mmCIF file of C-alpha atoms in Angstrom:
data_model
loop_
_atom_site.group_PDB
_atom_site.id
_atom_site.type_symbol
_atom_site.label_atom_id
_atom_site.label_comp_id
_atom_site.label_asym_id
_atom_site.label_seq_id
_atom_site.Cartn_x
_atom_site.Cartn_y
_atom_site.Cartn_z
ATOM 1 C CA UNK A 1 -22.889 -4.032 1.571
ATOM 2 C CA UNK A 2 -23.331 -0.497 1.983
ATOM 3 C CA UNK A 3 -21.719 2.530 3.523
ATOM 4 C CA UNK A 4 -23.535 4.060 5.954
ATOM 5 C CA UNK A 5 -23.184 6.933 8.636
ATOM 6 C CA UNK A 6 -22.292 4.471 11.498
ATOM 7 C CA UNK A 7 -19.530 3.081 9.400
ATOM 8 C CA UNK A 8 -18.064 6.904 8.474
ATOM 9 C CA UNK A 9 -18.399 7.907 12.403
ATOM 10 C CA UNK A 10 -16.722 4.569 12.830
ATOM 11 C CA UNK A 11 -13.761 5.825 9.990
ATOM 12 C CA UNK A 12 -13.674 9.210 12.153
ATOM 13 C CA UNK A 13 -12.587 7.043 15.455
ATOM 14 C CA UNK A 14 -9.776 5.271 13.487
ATOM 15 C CA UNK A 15 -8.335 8.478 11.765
ATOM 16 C CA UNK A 16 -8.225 9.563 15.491
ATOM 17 C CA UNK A 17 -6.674 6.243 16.855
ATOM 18 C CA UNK A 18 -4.097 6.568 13.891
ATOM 19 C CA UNK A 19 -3.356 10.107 14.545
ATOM 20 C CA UNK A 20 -2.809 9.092 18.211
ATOM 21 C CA UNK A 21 -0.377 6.815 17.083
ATOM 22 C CA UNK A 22 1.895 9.581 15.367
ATOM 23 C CA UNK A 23 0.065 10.270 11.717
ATOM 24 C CA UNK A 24 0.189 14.023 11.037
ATOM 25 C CA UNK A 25 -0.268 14.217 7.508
ATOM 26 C CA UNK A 26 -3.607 15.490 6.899
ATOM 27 C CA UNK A 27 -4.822 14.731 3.546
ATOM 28 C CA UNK A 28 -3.643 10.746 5.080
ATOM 29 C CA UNK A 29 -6.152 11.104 8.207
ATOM 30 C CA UNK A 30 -8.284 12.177 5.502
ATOM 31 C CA UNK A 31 -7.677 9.163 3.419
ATOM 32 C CA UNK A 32 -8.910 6.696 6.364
ATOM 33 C CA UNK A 33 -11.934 8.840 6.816
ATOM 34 C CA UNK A 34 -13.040 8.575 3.174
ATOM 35 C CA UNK A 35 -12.393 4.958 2.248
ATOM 36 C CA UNK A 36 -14.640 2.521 2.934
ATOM 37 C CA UNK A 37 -12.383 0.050 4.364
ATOM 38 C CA UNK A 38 -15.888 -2.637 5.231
ATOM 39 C CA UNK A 39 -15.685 -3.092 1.809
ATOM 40 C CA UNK A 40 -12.688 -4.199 1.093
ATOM 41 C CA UNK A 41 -12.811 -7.164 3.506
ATOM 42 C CA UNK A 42 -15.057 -10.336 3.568
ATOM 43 C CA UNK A 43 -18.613 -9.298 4.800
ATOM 44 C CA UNK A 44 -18.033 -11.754 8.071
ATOM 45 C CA UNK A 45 -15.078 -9.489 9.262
ATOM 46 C CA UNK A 46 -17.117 -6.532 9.150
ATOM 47 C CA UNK A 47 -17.653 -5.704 12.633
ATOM 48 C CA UNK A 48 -13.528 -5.244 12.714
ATOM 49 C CA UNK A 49 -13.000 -3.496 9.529
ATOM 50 C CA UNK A 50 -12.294 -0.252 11.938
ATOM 51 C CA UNK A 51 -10.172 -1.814 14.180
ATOM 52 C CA UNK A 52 -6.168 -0.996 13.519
ATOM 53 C CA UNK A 53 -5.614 -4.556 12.538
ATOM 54 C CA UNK A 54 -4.667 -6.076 9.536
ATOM 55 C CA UNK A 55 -7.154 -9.054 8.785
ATOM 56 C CA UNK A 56 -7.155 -12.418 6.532
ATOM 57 C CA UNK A 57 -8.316 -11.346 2.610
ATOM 58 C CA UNK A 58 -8.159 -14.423 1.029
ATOM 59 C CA UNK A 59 -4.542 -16.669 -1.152
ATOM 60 C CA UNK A 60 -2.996 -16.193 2.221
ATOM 61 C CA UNK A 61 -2.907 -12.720 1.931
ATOM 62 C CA UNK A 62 -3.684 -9.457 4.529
ATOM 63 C CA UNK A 63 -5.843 -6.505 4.395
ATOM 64 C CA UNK A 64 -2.898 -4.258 5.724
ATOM 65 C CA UNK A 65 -3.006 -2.429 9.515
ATOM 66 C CA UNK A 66 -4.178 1.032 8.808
ATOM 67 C CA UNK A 67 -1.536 2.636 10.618
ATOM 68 C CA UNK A 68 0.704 0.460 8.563
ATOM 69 C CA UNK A 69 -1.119 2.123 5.181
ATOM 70 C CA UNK A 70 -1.116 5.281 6.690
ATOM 71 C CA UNK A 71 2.781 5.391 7.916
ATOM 72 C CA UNK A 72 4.299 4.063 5.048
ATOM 73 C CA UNK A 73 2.000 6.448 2.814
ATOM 74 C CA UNK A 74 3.257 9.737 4.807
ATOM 75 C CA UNK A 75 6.441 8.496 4.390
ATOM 76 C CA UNK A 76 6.030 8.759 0.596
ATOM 77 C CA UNK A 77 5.443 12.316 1.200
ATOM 78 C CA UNK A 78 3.092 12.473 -2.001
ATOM 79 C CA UNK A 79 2.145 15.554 -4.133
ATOM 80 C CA UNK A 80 -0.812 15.739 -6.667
ATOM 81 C CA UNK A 81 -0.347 13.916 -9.725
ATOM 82 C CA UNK A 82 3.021 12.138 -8.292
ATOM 83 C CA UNK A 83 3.606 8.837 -10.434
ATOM 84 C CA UNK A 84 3.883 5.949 -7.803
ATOM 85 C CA UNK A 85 4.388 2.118 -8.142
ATOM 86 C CA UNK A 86 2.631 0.103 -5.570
ATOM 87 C CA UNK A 87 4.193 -3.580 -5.559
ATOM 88 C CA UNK A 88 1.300 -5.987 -3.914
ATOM 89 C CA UNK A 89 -2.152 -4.900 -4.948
ATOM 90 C CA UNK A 90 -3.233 -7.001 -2.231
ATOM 91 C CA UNK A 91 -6.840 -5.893 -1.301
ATOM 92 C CA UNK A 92 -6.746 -2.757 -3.085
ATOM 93 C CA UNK A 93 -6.779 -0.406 0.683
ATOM 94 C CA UNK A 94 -3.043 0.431 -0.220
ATOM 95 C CA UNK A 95 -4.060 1.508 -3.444
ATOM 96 C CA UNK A 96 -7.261 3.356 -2.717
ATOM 97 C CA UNK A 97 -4.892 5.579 -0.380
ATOM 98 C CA UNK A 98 -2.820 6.452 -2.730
ATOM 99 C CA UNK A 99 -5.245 7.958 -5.231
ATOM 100 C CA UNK A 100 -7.224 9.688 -2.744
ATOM 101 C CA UNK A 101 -3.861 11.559 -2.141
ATOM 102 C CA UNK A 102 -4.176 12.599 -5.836
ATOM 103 C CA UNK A 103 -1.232 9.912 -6.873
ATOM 104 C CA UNK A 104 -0.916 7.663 -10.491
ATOM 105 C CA UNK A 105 -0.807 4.728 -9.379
ATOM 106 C CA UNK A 106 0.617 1.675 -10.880
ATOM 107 C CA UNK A 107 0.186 -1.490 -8.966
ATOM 108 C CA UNK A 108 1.365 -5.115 -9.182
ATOM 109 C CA UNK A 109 -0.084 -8.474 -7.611
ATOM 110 C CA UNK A 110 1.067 -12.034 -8.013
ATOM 111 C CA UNK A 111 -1.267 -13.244 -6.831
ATOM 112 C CA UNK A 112 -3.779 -14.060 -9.452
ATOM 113 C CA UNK A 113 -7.142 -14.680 -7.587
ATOM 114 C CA UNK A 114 -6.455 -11.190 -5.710
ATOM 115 C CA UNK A 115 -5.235 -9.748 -8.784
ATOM 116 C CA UNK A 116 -8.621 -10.915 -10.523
ATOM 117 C CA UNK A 117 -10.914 -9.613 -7.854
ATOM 118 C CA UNK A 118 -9.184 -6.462 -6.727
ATOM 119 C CA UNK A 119 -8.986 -5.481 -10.946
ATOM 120 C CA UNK A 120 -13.030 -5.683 -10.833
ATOM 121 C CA UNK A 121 -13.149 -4.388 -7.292
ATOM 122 C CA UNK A 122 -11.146 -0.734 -7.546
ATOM 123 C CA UNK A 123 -13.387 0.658 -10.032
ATOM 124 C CA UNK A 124 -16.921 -0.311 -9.052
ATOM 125 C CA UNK A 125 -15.868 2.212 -5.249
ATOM 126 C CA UNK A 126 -14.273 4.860 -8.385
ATOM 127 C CA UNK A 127 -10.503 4.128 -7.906
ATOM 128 C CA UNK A 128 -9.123 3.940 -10.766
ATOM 129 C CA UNK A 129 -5.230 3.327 -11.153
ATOM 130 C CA UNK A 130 -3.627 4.035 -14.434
ATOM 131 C CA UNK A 131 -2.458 0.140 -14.452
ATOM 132 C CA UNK A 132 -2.994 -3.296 -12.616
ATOM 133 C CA UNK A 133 -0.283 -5.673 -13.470
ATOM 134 C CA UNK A 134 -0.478 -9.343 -12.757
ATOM 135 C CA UNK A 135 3.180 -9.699 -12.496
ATOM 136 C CA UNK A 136 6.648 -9.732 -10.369
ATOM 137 C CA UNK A 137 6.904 -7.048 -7.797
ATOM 138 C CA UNK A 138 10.709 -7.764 -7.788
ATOM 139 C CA UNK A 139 11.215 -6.610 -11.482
ATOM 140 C CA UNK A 140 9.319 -3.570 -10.706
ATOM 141 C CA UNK A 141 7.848 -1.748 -13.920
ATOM 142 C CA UNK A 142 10.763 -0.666 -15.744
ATOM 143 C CA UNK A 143 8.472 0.551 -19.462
ATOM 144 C CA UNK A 144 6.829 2.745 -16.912
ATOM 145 C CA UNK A 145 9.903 3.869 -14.754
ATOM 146 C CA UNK A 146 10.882 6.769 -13.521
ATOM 147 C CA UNK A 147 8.555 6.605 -9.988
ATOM 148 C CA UNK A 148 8.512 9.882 -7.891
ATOM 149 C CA UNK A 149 7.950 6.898 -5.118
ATOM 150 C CA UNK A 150 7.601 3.213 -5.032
ATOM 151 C CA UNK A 151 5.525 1.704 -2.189
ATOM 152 C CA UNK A 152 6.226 -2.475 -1.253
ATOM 153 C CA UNK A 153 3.238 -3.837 0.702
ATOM 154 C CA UNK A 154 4.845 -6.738 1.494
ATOM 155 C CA UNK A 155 7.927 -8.310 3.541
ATOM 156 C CA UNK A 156 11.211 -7.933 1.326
ATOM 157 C CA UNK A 157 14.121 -10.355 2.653
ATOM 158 C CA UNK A 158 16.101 -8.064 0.681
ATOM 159 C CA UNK A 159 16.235 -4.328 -1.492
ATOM 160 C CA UNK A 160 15.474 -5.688 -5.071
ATOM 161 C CA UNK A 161 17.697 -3.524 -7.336
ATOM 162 C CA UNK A 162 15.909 -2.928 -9.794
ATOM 163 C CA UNK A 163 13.148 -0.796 -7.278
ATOM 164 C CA UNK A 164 15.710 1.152 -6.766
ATOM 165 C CA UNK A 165 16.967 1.480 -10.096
ATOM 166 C CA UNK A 166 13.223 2.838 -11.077
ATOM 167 C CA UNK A 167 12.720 5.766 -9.250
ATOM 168 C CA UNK A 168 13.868 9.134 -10.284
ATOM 169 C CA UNK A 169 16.356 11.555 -8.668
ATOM 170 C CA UNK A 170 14.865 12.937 -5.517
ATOM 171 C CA UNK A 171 12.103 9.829 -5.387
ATOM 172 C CA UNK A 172 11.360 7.561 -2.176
ATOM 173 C CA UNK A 173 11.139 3.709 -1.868
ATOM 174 C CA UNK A 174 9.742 3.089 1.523
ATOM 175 C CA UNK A 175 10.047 -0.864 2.125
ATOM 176 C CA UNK A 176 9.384 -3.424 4.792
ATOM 177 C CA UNK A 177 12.996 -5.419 5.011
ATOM 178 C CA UNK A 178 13.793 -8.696 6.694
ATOM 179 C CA UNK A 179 12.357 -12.603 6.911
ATOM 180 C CA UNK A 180 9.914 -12.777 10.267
ATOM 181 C CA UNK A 181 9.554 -9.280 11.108
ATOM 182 C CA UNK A 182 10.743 -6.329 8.707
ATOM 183 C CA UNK A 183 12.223 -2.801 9.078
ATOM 184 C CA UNK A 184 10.589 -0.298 7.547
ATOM 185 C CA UNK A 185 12.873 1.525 5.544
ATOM 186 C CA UNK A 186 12.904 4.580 3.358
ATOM 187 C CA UNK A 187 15.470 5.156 1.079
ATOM 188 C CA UNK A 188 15.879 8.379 -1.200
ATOM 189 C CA UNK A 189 17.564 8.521 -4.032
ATOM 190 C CA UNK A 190 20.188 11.362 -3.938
ATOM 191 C CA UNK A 191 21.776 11.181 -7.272
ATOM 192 C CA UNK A 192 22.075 8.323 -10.087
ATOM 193 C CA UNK A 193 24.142 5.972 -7.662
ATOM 194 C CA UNK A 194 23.719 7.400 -4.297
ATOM 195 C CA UNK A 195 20.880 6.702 -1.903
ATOM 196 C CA UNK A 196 20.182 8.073 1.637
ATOM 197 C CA UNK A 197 18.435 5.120 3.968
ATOM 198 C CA UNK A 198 16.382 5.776 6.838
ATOM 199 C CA UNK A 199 15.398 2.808 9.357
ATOM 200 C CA UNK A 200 11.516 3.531 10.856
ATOM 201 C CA UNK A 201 11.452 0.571 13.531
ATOM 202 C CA UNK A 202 9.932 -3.070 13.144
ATOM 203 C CA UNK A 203 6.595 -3.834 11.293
ATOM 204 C CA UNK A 204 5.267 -7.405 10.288
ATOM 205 C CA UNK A 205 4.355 -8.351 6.674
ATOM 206 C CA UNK A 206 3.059 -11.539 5.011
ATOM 207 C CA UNK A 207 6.762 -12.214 2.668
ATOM 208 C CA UNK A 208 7.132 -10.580 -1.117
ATOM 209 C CA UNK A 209 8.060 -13.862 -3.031
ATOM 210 C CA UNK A 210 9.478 -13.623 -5.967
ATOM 211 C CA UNK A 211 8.750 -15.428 -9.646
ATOM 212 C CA UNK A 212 5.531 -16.943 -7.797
ATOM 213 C CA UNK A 213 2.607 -16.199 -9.605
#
């Protein structure tokens, strides 16, 4: 599969149906124009890579919504060179966001056939994270802790302490909480023990499970 100039016009429409749906950060807009999101999907669900839907990718697992990528990305509020955990590699789309926006990123899957093919994947488009991890998104990365932000691509029933415990003073977790549907939720961390926590309406997620892998 290739990327052509139908499939970058067709990137152009969906930065503009995202922005229409409230993204203002530009260097994110920027992020769905430049990533070949075809790609990252099987080659029969090409003809809706551009739509703002999140499709099947394979060990019951998504290829997120783009606005979903794209919201809980500007919530992250990322500088250049920020040091950001991504818990569910998934397909990769997440992840190729976050280093277009200049981020480290170091990303977990437990899912080991995604983990496999999303390892070999990344670098053959040029993303290159500083780690993959085939491991528990609950535990979080604690040798590699303090995050400016940690990012959780996946439906958390609850706040796993230890995400929080990770990030530094001033650094964001933005999270999808709840069972069937999920909140997203940002919290910042204020001080060593205080957090602020900011609701941002319902999303859906396939669920984080934990010590499954």
């Amino acid at each position: 599969m290739k990327d052509t100039f139908k499939h970058k016009g067709m990137r152009n429409q969906l930065a503009q149906v995202v922005a229409g749906k409230g993204i203002t950060n530009s260097n994110v807009l920027e992020g769905i124009r430049n990533i070949p999101r075809h790609l990252f999907m099987d080659s029969s669900f090409e003809a809706h890579a551009y739509q703002d839907k999140a499709f099947p990718i394979g060990a019951d697992q998504t290829i997120s919504q783009p606005f979903t990528v794209a919201f809980q990305t500007q919530l992250l509020e990322l500088t250049k060179g920020a040091k950001i955990l991504e818990i569910g590699t998934g397909s990769g789309y997440q992840t190729a966001m976050l280093l277009e926006l200049g981020a480290k990123v170091y990303s977990i899957e437990r899912q080991k056939e995604l983990f496999k093919r999303t390892s070999l994947f990344l670098p053959k488009l040029g993303y290159r994270p500083k780690r993959l991890i085939f491991g528990d998104g609950y535990k979080g990365l604690p040798e590699e802790a303090p995050f400016d932000g940690i990012v959780v691509t996946a439906g958390a029933p609850f706040v796993p302490k230890p995400l929080l415990a990770q990030l530094k003073i001033g650094g964001k977790l933005v999270i999808p909480v709840g069972d069937k549907s999920q909140i997203m939720t940002l919290f910042v961390r204020t001080s060593e023990k205080e957090f602020t926590k900011k609701e941002f309406g319902e999303f859906r997620f396939v669920p984080m499970l934990e010590n499954k892998n």
